[in-house]
């Protein structure tokens, strides 16, 4: 058991090392530029709007860049090993196929963690820059309106409330929830791509199919609401179809709760943990299916 | 119940007679889009004893690589079975005892030589100081000092083959499968690989290798099997198969003058050999021997010692 785990970790680390040395993470430089651009060029807005904008943009970009990394790197995992025939060198050692599969997946998860972490740091940087700017301009505003405002306790109180308001908006602990949820969604996307790549004959097929499932996963709930919303009119076929669909295709739409967080609404941690749990269970199912599909694959 | 247990104990304690044994081993590959199949290997029966060097010969596509893949559990047989030291090939126990060098090996391009060996060592459960010591030994054995810190991306074909051999040996296996170990390697490199195979044999290892270069097989293999279209067409020991029973060769370290030749001829005729059947020739070096004599004096591939300008 322990030795099995060690092999999985060795394969995972190797996968991460290869990806990093192939400069996969250099796409994150573009992310950094986007973050800088969106905080510098939109500084004409009101400070509240500006912070909201950076939050929206940052979370959106983390999701988007993460999605690209998750999809492209997972779709490549097995085809690359087959094409270079490195898979033979691994499976000729005392390594089980399932260990190979889990090790490869671990590598992608490590890559995603690293990417999301780096992007979050850049995101936090952009937010703090907003805070600093906000405080600065607030002070300038006070100075312009009333000279010597510091001597009036009322004004000082008001000023401090304004500053606190900005700080609260920037240092929103709910953003941690948002990023965790985004990460969970990325790992799920990766899991879907892994399952498909265990039987796909090309990585293009994997990419396209995963993308479709991702989209359907978003529309599933919408379809349910439309159909079931009409009450008695749903046919047996429709509910059967939806039932099968929700078994096969993960409900990606529940992760749009991130938008609520960004809109400033409270999302309790319990709800976030529920979603993370859902992602975890779904992932286990995906990995189990991948194992079955990969077990007898002709290499 | 008790009887069953006894049988299983006997089975595991008996040391298997063969390092490799196959019975009716067959592999068919489906070509799904044509609804046809390729018969890659057709009912192969093979028995290789521990300590033997065994050559698989045959043209491209004759089933050599397929055989090796089946023996490693990398492919699943369509029919028949294979045993490695009496174990099923896809068991971890079997694979802990075999090393494999694939055809045209290609490893992780962004790892250095040392990192590569460390990675494969860990997969085999070799770790720590033992692993580092093993890496030193193997780098020495395959002569890859100049590749330790370089990424495999920058390796030449011959260097890839060497790192491939080193990773195959990392867990000190008893049995080695080498698929075309000398393909695409220059003559010096391939003669070194031959020497290495002989060294492994001296260490008591079993070596099974495939090749379509006949000269090289002849110098190392104890026995060979010749494959054709997925079937084993011939099998036997080289000693027995290649000796020409109808002739004798006498080697002398000196050139004979015409007069000396005449006297030897007369002696042989007196001994009852027909005069017309006696021929005097001077042995030739093979071009390979000449090449090796010339090159062997030069140092191995130049190490990257020049500083950057
Ligand atoms: N994965 C595969 N799918 C379909 N056919 C294959 C596959 N691998 C090998 N073959 C076929 O099996 C036959 C034997 O191949 P192989 O064992 O590689 O030959 P060799 O190593 O002797 O050159 C060839 O006709 C080859 O095309
Ligand atoms: Mg071959």
Coordinates of C-alpha atoms and ligand atoms in Angstrom, one line a residue:
Chain A
X1 CA 0.0 0.0 0.0
X2 CA 2.7 2.5 1.0
X3 CA 4.9 1.4 -1.9
X4 CA 2.0 1.8 -4.2
X5 CA 1.5 5.3 -2.9
X6 CA 5.2 6.1 -3.4
X7 CA 5.0 5.0 -7.0
X8 CA 1.9 7.2 -7.6
X9 CA 3.7 10.1 -6.1
X10 CA 6.8 9.5 -8.1
X11 CA 4.8 9.5 -11.3
X12 CA 2.8 12.5 -10.3
X13 CA 6.0 14.5 -9.5
X14 CA 7.6 13.4 -12.8
X15 CA 4.5 14.6 -14.7
X16 CA 4.6 18.0 -12.9
X17 CA 8.3 18.4 -13.5
X18 CA 7.9 17.7 -17.2
X19 CA 5.0 20.2 -17.5
X20 CA 6.9 22.9 -15.7
X21 CA 10.1 22.4 -17.7
X22 CA 8.0 22.5 -20.9
X23 CA 7.1 25.9 -19.7
X24 CA 3.4 25.2 -19.5
X25 CA 3.2 27.8 -16.7
X26 CA 4.4 30.5 -18.9
X27 CA 0.8 31.1 -20.0
X28 CA 0.3 32.4 -16.6
X29 CA 2.5 35.4 -17.5
X30 CA -0.4 36.4 -19.8
X31 CA -2.6 36.1 -16.8
X32 CA -0.3 38.4 -14.8
X33 CA -0.4 40.9 -17.7
X34 CA -4.2 40.8 -17.8
X35 CA -4.4 41.4 -14.1
X36 CA -2.1 44.4 -14.3
X37 CA -3.9 45.7 -17.3
X38 CA -7.3 45.5 -15.7
X39 CA -6.2 47.3 -12.6
X40 CA -4.3 50.0 -14.3
X41 CA -6.5 50.9 -17.3
X42 CA -9.8 50.9 -15.5
X43 CA -8.8 53.2 -12.7
X44 CA -11.2 55.8 -13.9
X45 CA -14.2 54.1 -12.3
X46 CA -15.4 54.7 -8.8
X47 CA -13.5 52.8 -6.2
X48 CA -16.3 50.3 -5.4
X49 CA -16.9 49.6 -9.0
X50 CA -13.2 49.2 -9.6
X51 CA -12.8 46.6 -6.8
X52 CA -15.8 44.7 -8.0
X53 CA -14.4 44.8 -11.5
X54 CA -11.0 43.4 -10.4
X55 CA -12.8 40.6 -8.5
X56 CA -15.0 39.6 -11.4
X57 CA -12.1 39.8 -13.8
X58 CA -9.7 38.0 -11.6
X59 CA -12.0 35.1 -10.7
X60 CA -13.1 34.8 -14.3
X61 CA -9.5 34.7 -15.6
X62 CA -8.4 32.2 -13.0
X63 CA -11.3 30.0 -14.1
X64 CA -10.6 30.5 -17.8
X65 CA -6.8 30.0 -17.7
X66 CA -7.2 27.1 -15.3
X67 CA -9.8 25.5 -17.7
X68 CA -7.3 25.8 -20.5
X69 CA -4.5 24.2 -18.5
X70 CA -6.7 21.5 -17.1
X71 CA -8.2 20.6 -20.5
X72 CA -5.1 20.7 -22.6
X73 CA -2.7 19.1 -20.2
X74 CA -5.1 16.3 -19.2
X75 CA -6.0 15.5 -22.8
X76 CA -2.3 15.2 -23.6
X77 CA -1.4 12.9 -20.7
X78 CA -2.1 9.5 -22.1
X79 CA -1.6 10.2 -25.9
X80 CA 1.8 11.7 -25.2
X81 CA 2.9 8.7 -23.1
X82 CA 1.6 6.3 -25.9
X83 CA 3.2 8.3 -28.7
X84 CA 6.6 8.5 -27.0
X85 CA 6.2 5.0 -25.8
X86 CA 7.4 6.1 -22.3
X87 CA 4.4 4.2 -21.0
X88 CA 6.1 1.0 -21.8
X89 CA 9.1 1.9 -19.7
X90 CA 6.9 2.6 -16.7
X91 CA 4.6 -0.4 -17.0
X92 CA 7.5 -2.7 -17.5
X93 CA 8.5 -1.8 -14.0
X94 CA 6.5 -3.2 -11.1
X95 CA 3.8 -0.6 -11.5
X96 CA 0.1 -1.3 -11.8
X97 CA -1.8 0.4 -14.5
X98 CA -4.1 2.0 -12.0
X99 CA -1.0 3.5 -10.3
X100 CA 0.1 4.9 -13.6
X101 CA -3.3 6.5 -14.2
X102 CA -3.5 7.9 -10.7
X103 CA 0.0 9.2 -10.8
X104 CA -0.6 11.0 -14.1
X105 CA -3.8 12.5 -12.7
X106 CA -2.0 13.6 -9.6
X107 CA 0.5 15.3 -11.8
X108 CA -2.2 17.4 -13.4
X109 CA -3.8 18.2 -10.0
X110 CA -0.4 19.4 -8.8
X111 CA 0.0 21.5 -11.9
X112 CA -3.5 23.0 -11.4
X113 CA -2.8 23.7 -7.7
X114 CA 0.4 25.4 -8.6
X115 CA -1.3 27.5 -11.3
X116 CA -4.2 28.5 -9.2
X117 CA -1.9 29.4 -6.4
X118 CA 0.3 31.6 -8.6
X119 CA -2.8 33.2 -10.2
X120 CA -4.3 33.8 -6.7
X121 CA -1.2 35.6 -5.6
X122 CA -1.3 37.8 -8.6
X123 CA -5.0 38.4 -8.0
X124 CA -4.4 39.3 -4.4
X125 CA -1.7 41.6 -5.5
X126 CA -4.1 43.4 -7.9
X127 CA -6.7 43.7 -5.1
X128 CA -4.3 45.1 -2.6
X129 CA -3.1 47.6 -5.2
X130 CA -6.8 48.7 -5.5
X131 CA -7.0 49.0 -1.8
X132 CA -4.0 51.2 -1.6
X133 CA -5.2 53.3 -4.5
X134 CA -8.6 53.6 -2.9
X135 CA -7.3 54.8 0.4
X136 CA -5.1 57.2 -1.4
X137 CA -7.9 58.8 -3.4
X138 CA -10.2 58.9 -0.4
X139 CA -7.6 60.8 1.5
X140 CA -7.1 63.2 -1.4
X141 CA -10.9 63.7 -1.7
X142 CA -11.1 64.6 2.0
X143 CA -8.1 67.0 1.7
X144 CA -9.7 68.7 -1.2
X145 CA -13.2 69.1 0.3
X146 CA -12.2 70.3 3.8
X147 CA -8.8 71.5 4.7
X148 CA -7.7 70.4 8.2
X149 CA -10.4 67.8 8.4
X150 CA -8.2 65.8 10.7
X151 CA -9.1 68.2 13.6
X152 CA -12.8 67.3 13.4
X153 CA -13.6 64.0 15.1
X154 CA -16.7 63.6 13.0
X155 CA -14.7 63.8 9.8
X156 CA -12.1 61.4 11.1
X157 CA -14.8 59.0 12.0
X158 CA -16.3 59.2 8.6
X159 CA -13.0 58.8 7.0
X160 CA -12.2 55.7 9.0
X161 CA -15.6 54.2 8.0
X162 CA -14.8 54.8 4.4
X163 CA -11.4 53.2 4.7
X164 CA -12.9 50.2 6.5
X165 CA -15.5 49.9 3.8
X166 CA -12.8 49.6 1.2
X167 CA -10.8 47.1 3.3
X168 CA -13.9 45.0 3.8
X169 CA -14.5 44.8 0.1
X170 CA -10.9 43.9 -0.7
X171 CA -10.2 41.5 2.1
X172 CA -13.3 39.4 1.6
X173 CA -12.7 36.0 3.1
X174 CA -15.4 34.7 0.8
X175 CA -13.0 35.0 -2.0
X176 CA -11.2 32.0 -0.6
X177 CA -14.5 30.0 -1.0
X178 CA -14.7 31.3 -4.6
X179 CA -11.2 30.1 -5.4
X180 CA -11.7 26.7 -3.8
X181 CA -14.9 26.3 -5.8
X182 CA -13.2 27.3 -9.0
X183 CA -10.4 24.9 -8.2
X184 CA -12.8 22.0 -7.6
X185 CA -14.5 22.7 -10.9
X186 CA -11.1 22.6 -12.7
X187 CA -10.2 19.2 -11.0
X188 CA -13.6 17.9 -12.1
X189 CA -13.0 19.0 -15.7
X190 CA -9.7 17.3 -15.5
X191 CA -11.3 14.1 -14.3
X192 CA -13.8 14.1 -17.2
X193 CA -10.9 14.7 -19.6
X194 CA -9.0 11.8 -18.0
X195 CA -11.9 9.4 -18.4
X196 CA -12.4 10.3 -22.0
X197 CA -8.7 10.1 -22.8
X198 CA -8.6 6.5 -21.5
X199 CA -10.5 5.4 -24.6
X200 CA -10.1 8.3 -27.0
X201 CA -7.8 7.7 -30.0
X202 CA -6.8 11.4 -30.2
X203 CA -6.4 14.3 -27.9
X204 CA -8.7 16.4 -30.1
X205 CA -11.5 14.0 -29.4
X206 CA -10.9 14.3 -25.7
X207 CA -10.8 18.1 -25.8
X208 CA -14.0 18.5 -27.9
X209 CA -15.9 15.9 -25.9
X210 CA -14.9 17.3 -22.5
X211 CA -15.9 20.7 -23.7
X212 CA -19.3 19.5 -24.7
X213 CA -19.8 17.7 -21.4
X214 CA -18.8 20.9 -19.6
X215 CA -21.4 22.9 -21.6
X216 CA -24.1 20.3 -21.1
X217 CA -23.2 20.2 -17.4
X218 CA -24.0 23.9 -17.3
X219 CA -27.3 23.6 -19.2
X220 CA -28.5 20.6 -17.4
X221 CA -30.1 22.5 -14.5
X222 CA -31.6 25.0 -16.9
X223 CA -33.2 22.3 -18.9
X224 CA -34.6 20.7 -15.8
X225 CA -36.1 24.0 -14.7
X226 CA -37.6 24.6 -18.1
X227 CA -39.1 21.2 -18.4
X228 CA -40.0 20.4 -14.8
X229 CA -41.1 24.0 -14.3
X230 CA -44.1 23.2 -16.4
X231 CA -45.2 20.7 -13.8
X232 CA -47.5 17.9 -15.0
X233 CA -46.5 18.4 -18.6
X234 CA -43.2 16.6 -18.3
X235 CA -43.3 13.2 -20.0
X236 CA -41.8 10.1 -18.6
X237 CA -39.2 10.4 -21.4
X238 CA -38.2 13.8 -20.3
X239 CA -37.7 12.9 -16.6
X240 CA -35.9 9.7 -17.6
X241 CA -33.6 11.6 -19.9
X242 CA -32.8 14.1 -17.2
X243 CA -32.2 11.4 -14.7
X244 CA -29.7 9.6 -16.9
X245 CA -28.1 13.0 -17.8
X246 CA -27.6 14.0 -14.2
X247 CA -26.0 10.6 -13.6
X248 CA -23.6 10.8 -16.5
X249 CA -22.9 14.5 -16.5
X250 CA -21.8 16.5 -13.5
X251 CA -23.8 19.4 -12.5
X252 CA -21.4 22.2 -13.3
X253 CA -24.1 24.8 -12.9
X254 CA -24.1 24.7 -9.1
X255 CA -20.6 26.1 -9.2
X256 CA -22.0 29.4 -10.6
X257 CA -22.5 30.1 -6.9
X258 CA -19.2 31.8 -7.4
X259 CA -21.1 34.6 -9.1
X260 CA -23.2 35.1 -5.9
X261 CA -20.0 35.5 -3.9
X262 CA -18.7 38.1 -6.4
X263 CA -22.0 39.9 -6.3
X264 CA -21.4 40.4 -2.6
X265 CA -24.0 37.9 -1.3
X266 CA -23.2 35.7 1.7
X267 CA -22.6 32.0 0.8
X268 CA -22.2 29.9 3.9
X269 CA -19.2 27.7 4.2
X270 CA -21.5 24.7 4.7
X271 CA -22.7 25.2 1.2
X272 CA -19.2 25.4 -0.2
X273 CA -18.2 22.3 1.7
X274 CA -21.3 20.5 0.2
X275 CA -20.2 21.4 -3.3
X276 CA -16.6 20.4 -2.6
X277 CA -17.9 17.1 -1.3
X278 CA -20.0 16.7 -4.4
X279 CA -16.9 17.3 -6.5
X280 CA -14.9 14.8 -4.5
X281 CA -17.5 12.0 -4.9
X282 CA -17.9 12.7 -8.6
X283 CA -14.1 12.6 -9.0
X284 CA -13.9 9.2 -7.3
X285 CA -16.6 7.9 -9.7
X286 CA -14.7 9.4 -12.7
X287 CA -11.4 7.8 -11.5
X288 CA -13.0 4.4 -10.9
X289 CA -14.5 4.5 -14.4
X290 CA -11.2 5.6 -15.9
X291 CA -9.5 2.6 -14.2
X292 CA -12.0 0.2 -15.7
X293 CA -11.7 1.7 -19.1
X294 CA -7.9 1.8 -19.0
X295 CA -7.3 -1.7 -17.5
X296 CA -7.7 -3.6 -20.8
X297 CA -6.7 -0.9 -23.2
X298 CA -4.3 -2.1 -26.0
X299 CA -1.2 0.0 -25.6
Chain B
X1 CA -8.8 -27.7 2.3
X2 CA -5.6 -28.9 3.8
X3 CA -4.7 -30.7 0.6
X4 CA -5.2 -27.6 -1.4
X5 CA -2.9 -25.6 0.8
X6 CA -0.2 -28.2 0.5
X7 CA -0.4 -28.0 -3.3
X8 CA 0.0 -24.2 -3.3
X9 CA 3.0 -24.3 -1.0
X10 CA 4.6 -26.9 -3.3
X11 CA 4.0 -24.7 -6.3
X12 CA 5.7 -21.6 -5.0
X13 CA 8.6 -23.4 -3.4
X14 CA 9.5 -25.3 -6.6
X15 CA 12.1 -23.2 -8.4
X16 CA 10.9 -22.9 -12.0
X17 CA 13.0 -24.6 -14.6
X18 CA 12.6 -21.8 -17.1
X19 CA 13.2 -18.1 -17.0
X20 CA 10.8 -17.7 -19.9
X21 CA 8.2 -20.2 -21.0
X22 CA 5.4 -19.7 -23.5
X23 CA 2.8 -22.1 -24.6
X24 CA 0.8 -21.5 -27.7
X25 CA 1.2 -17.7 -27.2
X26 CA -0.8 -15.9 -29.8
X27 CA -1.6 -12.2 -30.4
X28 CA -4.1 -10.9 -32.9
X29 CA -4.6 -7.1 -33.3
X30 CA -8.0 -6.1 -34.6
X31 CA -8.0 -3.4 -37.3
X32 CA -11.5 -2.2 -36.4
X33 CA -12.1 0.0 -39.4
X34 CA -11.5 -2.8 -41.8
X35 CA -13.1 -5.6 -39.8
X36 CA -9.9 -7.5 -40.2
X37 CA -7.2 -8.7 -37.8
X38 CA -3.4 -8.9 -37.9
X39 CA -1.9 -12.1 -36.7
X40 CA 1.1 -10.6 -35.0
X41 CA 2.2 -13.8 -33.2
X42 CA 1.1 -17.3 -34.0
X43 CA 1.2 -20.1 -31.4
X44 CA 4.7 -19.5 -30.1
X45 CA 6.2 -22.2 -27.9
X46 CA 9.4 -21.1 -26.3
X47 CA 11.6 -22.2 -23.4
X48 CA 14.5 -20.1 -22.2
X49 CA 16.6 -21.4 -19.3
X50 CA 18.1 -19.1 -16.6
X51 CA 21.5 -17.8 -17.6
X52 CA 21.0 -18.1 -21.4
X53 CA 21.5 -15.4 -23.9
X54 CA 18.6 -15.8 -26.4
X55 CA 18.3 -14.0 -29.7
X56 CA 15.0 -13.3 -31.4
X57 CA 15.7 -12.9 -35.1
X58 CA 13.4 -12.0 -38.0
X59 CA 12.5 -9.2 -40.5
X60 CA 10.5 -6.2 -39.5
X61 CA 7.0 -7.1 -38.6
X62 CA 7.7 -10.7 -37.8
X63 CA 6.5 -10.5 -34.2
X64 CA 9.6 -9.9 -32.2
X65 CA 8.4 -6.8 -30.4
X66 CA 5.0 -8.4 -29.9
X67 CA 6.6 -11.4 -28.2
X68 CA 8.5 -9.1 -25.8
X69 CA 5.4 -7.1 -25.0
X70 CA 3.5 -10.2 -24.2
X71 CA 6.3 -11.4 -22.0
X72 CA 6.1 -8.1 -20.1
X73 CA 2.4 -8.0 -19.7
X74 CA 2.3 -4.9 -21.8
X75 CA 0.0 -6.7 -24.2
X76 CA -2.7 -9.2 -23.4
X77 CA -2.4 -12.5 -25.2
X78 CA -5.3 -13.5 -27.5
X79 CA -4.6 -17.2 -26.8
X80 CA -2.0 -19.2 -25.0
X81 CA 0.1 -18.1 -22.0
X82 CA 3.5 -16.9 -20.9
X83 CA 5.4 -17.5 -17.7
X84 CA 8.3 -15.5 -16.3
X85 CA 10.1 -17.6 -13.7
X86 CA 6.9 -19.5 -13.4
X87 CA 4.9 -16.3 -12.7
X88 CA 2.3 -14.5 -14.9
X89 CA 4.0 -11.7 -16.8
X90 CA 1.6 -9.0 -15.6
X91 CA 2.2 -9.7 -11.9
X92 CA 4.3 -7.2 -10.0
X93 CA 6.5 -10.1 -8.8
X94 CA 7.4 -11.0 -12.3
X95 CA 8.1 -7.4 -13.3
X96 CA 10.2 -6.9 -10.3
X97 CA 12.6 -9.5 -11.8
X98 CA 12.7 -8.2 -15.4
X99 CA 14.3 -5.2 -17.0
X100 CA 13.1 -3.9 -20.4
X101 CA 14.8 -1.8 -23.0
X102 CA 12.1 -0.8 -25.6
X103 CA 12.7 -0.5 -29.3
X104 CA 14.0 3.1 -30.2
X105 CA 13.7 4.1 -26.6
X106 CA 12.5 7.5 -25.8
X107 CA 12.3 8.8 -22.2
X108 CA 11.2 12.0 -20.5
X109 CA 13.0 14.6 -22.6
X110 CA 13.2 17.2 -19.9
X111 CA 14.8 15.0 -17.2
X112 CA 18.6 14.7 -16.9
X113 CA 20.3 11.3 -17.0
X114 CA 20.6 11.2 -13.2
X115 CA 17.0 12.2 -12.7
X116 CA 15.8 9.6 -15.2
X117 CA 17.5 6.8 -13.3
X118 CA 16.3 8.2 -10.0
X119 CA 12.7 8.2 -11.3
X120 CA 12.8 4.6 -12.6
X121 CA 14.6 3.5 -9.4
X122 CA 11.8 4.9 -7.3
X123 CA 9.2 3.0 -9.4
X124 CA 11.1 -0.2 -8.5
X125 CA 11.2 0.7 -4.8
X126 CA 15.0 1.4 -4.8
X127 CA 15.6 4.6 -2.8
X128 CA 18.0 6.6 -0.8
X129 CA 21.7 5.9 -0.6
X130 CA 21.2 2.5 -2.3
X131 CA 19.7 4.2 -5.3
X132 CA 22.5 6.8 -5.6
X133 CA 25.1 4.1 -5.4
X134 CA 23.3 2.0 -8.0
X135 CA 23.1 5.1 -10.3
X136 CA 26.9 5.6 -10.0
X137 CA 27.5 1.9 -10.9
X138 CA 25.2 2.0 -13.8
X139 CA 26.5 5.3 -15.2
X140 CA 29.9 3.6 -15.1
X141 CA 28.7 0.4 -16.6
X142 CA 27.1 2.0 -19.6
X143 CA 29.7 4.8 -19.9
X144 CA 27.4 7.8 -19.7
X145 CA 29.4 10.2 -17.5
X146 CA 28.9 13.0 -19.9
X147 CA 25.1 12.7 -19.8
X148 CA 24.4 12.8 -16.1
X149 CA 23.6 16.5 -15.9
X150 CA 22.2 16.9 -19.4
X151 CA 18.5 16.7 -20.3
X152 CA 17.7 13.7 -22.5
X153 CA 16.4 16.1 -25.1
X154 CA 20.0 16.7 -26.0
X155 CA 21.0 13.0 -26.1
X156 CA 22.2 11.2 -29.2
X157 CA 20.6 8.0 -30.3
X158 CA 23.5 5.9 -28.8
X159 CA 23.2 7.8 -25.5
X160 CA 19.5 7.1 -25.3
X161 CA 20.2 3.5 -25.8
X162 CA 22.6 3.6 -23.0
X163 CA 20.4 5.3 -20.6
X164 CA 17.7 2.8 -21.6
X165 CA 20.0 0.0 -20.7
X166 CA 20.8 1.7 -17.4
X167 CA 17.2 2.1 -16.4
X168 CA 16.5 -1.5 -17.4
X169 CA 19.1 -2.6 -14.9
X170 CA 18.3 -0.2 -12.1
X171 CA 16.6 -2.8 -9.9
X172 CA 19.2 -5.4 -10.7
X173 CA 16.8 -7.8 -12.5
X174 CA 17.5 -11.4 -13.2
X175 CA 16.1 -11.3 -16.7
X176 CA 16.5 -8.7 -19.4
X177 CA 14.4 -8.0 -22.5
X178 CA 16.2 -5.9 -25.0
X179 CA 14.3 -4.9 -28.1
X180 CA 16.7 -4.1 -31.0
X181 CA 19.4 -2.9 -28.5
X182 CA 21.9 -2.0 -31.3
X183 CA 19.5 -0.6 -33.9
X184 CA 20.6 2.9 -35.1
X185 CA 23.7 2.8 -32.9
X186 CA 27.2 3.2 -34.4
X187 CA 29.4 0.2 -34.6
X188 CA 31.5 1.1 -31.6
X189 CA 28.4 1.7 -29.5
X190 CA 26.9 -1.6 -30.7
X191 CA 30.1 -3.5 -29.9
X192 CA 30.0 -2.0 -26.4
X193 CA 26.4 -3.1 -26.1
X194 CA 27.5 -6.6 -27.1
X195 CA 30.2 -6.6 -24.5
X196 CA 27.7 -5.5 -22.0
X197 CA 25.4 -8.4 -22.8
X198 CA 28.3 -10.8 -22.4
X199 CA 29.1 -9.2 -19.0
X200 CA 25.5 -9.6 -17.9
X201 CA 25.7 -13.2 -18.9
X202 CA 28.8 -13.7 -16.8
X203 CA 26.9 -12.2 -13.9
X204 CA 24.3 -15.0 -14.3
X205 CA 21.6 -12.9 -15.9
X206 CA 19.3 -14.2 -18.6
X207 CA 19.2 -12.0 -21.6
X208 CA 16.5 -12.1 -24.4
X209 CA 17.1 -9.7 -27.2
X210 CA 15.7 -9.1 -30.6
X211 CA 17.6 -8.0 -33.7
X212 CA 17.6 -8.1 -37.4
X213 CA 21.3 -7.6 -37.6
X214 CA 22.6 -11.1 -37.9
X215 CA 26.3 -10.6 -37.4
X216 CA 25.8 -9.2 -33.9
X217 CA 23.5 -11.9 -32.8
X218 CA 26.1 -14.5 -33.8
X219 CA 28.6 -13.1 -31.4
X220 CA 26.6 -13.1 -28.3
X221 CA 23.6 -15.5 -28.5
X222 CA 23.7 -19.0 -27.1
X223 CA 20.5 -19.9 -28.9
X224 CA 18.3 -18.1 -31.4
X225 CA 14.8 -18.4 -32.8
X226 CA 14.1 -17.1 -36.2
X227 CA 10.7 -15.6 -36.8
X228 CA 8.8 -15.2 -40.0
X229 CA 5.3 -13.7 -40.3
X230 CA 4.6 -14.2 -36.6
X231 CA 5.7 -17.8 -36.6
X232 CA 8.8 -19.3 -35.2
X233 CA 10.5 -20.8 -38.2
X234 CA 13.6 -22.2 -36.6
X235 CA 15.1 -22.5 -33.1
X236 CA 18.4 -23.9 -31.9
X237 CA 21.9 -23.3 -30.5
X238 CA 24.2 -21.3 -32.8
X239 CA 27.0 -23.8 -32.1
X240 CA 25.0 -26.7 -33.5
X241 CA 23.3 -24.8 -36.4
X242 CA 26.3 -22.9 -37.9
X243 CA 29.1 -25.5 -37.9
X244 CA 29.8 -26.8 -41.4
X245 CA 30.5 -30.4 -40.8
X246 CA 32.1 -31.0 -44.1
X247 CA 35.2 -28.8 -43.8
X248 CA 38.1 -28.0 -41.5
X249 CA 39.9 -24.7 -41.1
X250 CA 43.6 -24.5 -40.0
X251 CA 44.7 -21.1 -38.8
X252 CA 48.4 -20.2 -38.8
X253 CA 50.0 -17.0 -37.4
X254 CA 52.3 -16.7 -40.4
X255 CA 52.1 -16.4 -44.2
X256 CA 53.0 -19.6 -46.1
X257 CA 55.4 -19.4 -49.0
X258 CA 54.4 -21.2 -52.2
X259 CA 57.0 -23.9 -51.5
X260 CA 55.6 -24.4 -47.9
X261 CA 52.1 -24.6 -49.3
X262 CA 53.2 -27.4 -51.7
X263 CA 54.7 -29.4 -48.9
X264 CA 51.6 -29.1 -46.7
X265 CA 49.5 -30.1 -49.7
X266 CA 51.5 -33.2 -50.2
X267 CA 51.2 -34.2 -46.5
X268 CA 47.5 -33.8 -46.7
X269 CA 47.2 -35.8 -49.9
X270 CA 49.2 -38.5 -48.2
X271 CA 46.7 -38.4 -45.3
X272 CA 44.0 -39.2 -47.8
X273 CA 42.5 -35.8 -48.6
X274 CA 41.6 -35.2 -52.3
X275 CA 44.1 -32.7 -53.8
X276 CA 41.3 -30.7 -55.5
X277 CA 39.5 -30.0 -52.2
X278 CA 42.5 -28.2 -50.5
X279 CA 42.5 -24.5 -50.7
X280 CA 44.9 -21.9 -49.2
X281 CA 43.4 -18.5 -48.4
X282 CA 44.4 -15.6 -46.2
X283 CA 41.8 -14.6 -43.6
X284 CA 40.2 -11.2 -43.9
X285 CA 39.4 -8.8 -41.2
X286 CA 35.8 -7.8 -41.4
X287 CA 35.2 -4.1 -42.1
X288 CA 33.7 -3.9 -38.6
X289 CA 36.8 -5.2 -37.0
X290 CA 39.0 -2.8 -38.9
X291 CA 36.7 0.1 -37.9
X292 CA 36.7 -0.9 -34.3
X293 CA 40.5 -1.2 -34.2
X294 CA 40.7 2.3 -35.6
X295 CA 38.2 4.0 -33.4
X296 CA 38.8 2.2 -30.1
X297 CA 42.0 4.3 -29.6
X298 CA 40.0 7.5 -29.7
X299 CA 38.2 8.7 -26.6
X300 CA 34.4 8.3 -26.2
X301 CA 32.1 11.1 -27.4
X302 CA 33.5 14.4 -26.4
X303 CA 32.3 15.6 -23.0
X304 CA 30.8 19.1 -22.9
X305 CA 33.8 20.8 -21.4
X306 CA 34.2 23.9 -23.6
X307 CA 33.0 27.0 -21.7
X308 CA 30.5 29.2 -23.4
X309 CA 32.0 32.1 -25.2
Ligands
LIG1 N1 -0.7 -2.1 -31.7 C1 -0.8 -2.8 -32.9 N2 -1.9 -2.7 -33.6 C2 -2.0 -3.4 -34.8 N3 -1.0 -4.1 -35.3 C3 0.1 -4.2 -34.7 C4 0.3 -3.6 -33.4 N4 1.6 -3.8 -33.0 C5 2.1 -4.6 -33.9 N5 1.3 -4.9 -34.9 C6 1.5 -5.7 -36.1 O1 2.0 -7.0 -35.7 C7 3.0 -7.4 -36.5 C8 4.3 -7.8 -35.7 O2 4.8 -6.6 -35.3 P1 6.1 -6.5 -34.3 O3 6.0 -7.5 -33.3 O4 6.3 -5.1 -34.0 O5 7.3 -6.9 -35.4 P2 8.9 -6.8 -35.2 O6 9.2 -6.3 -33.8 O7 9.4 -8.2 -35.4 O8 9.3 -5.8 -36.2 C9 3.2 -6.4 -37.6 O9 2.5 -6.8 -38.7 C10 2.6 -5.2 -37.0 O10 2.0 -4.3 -38.0
LIG2 MG1 10.2 -4.6 -33.4

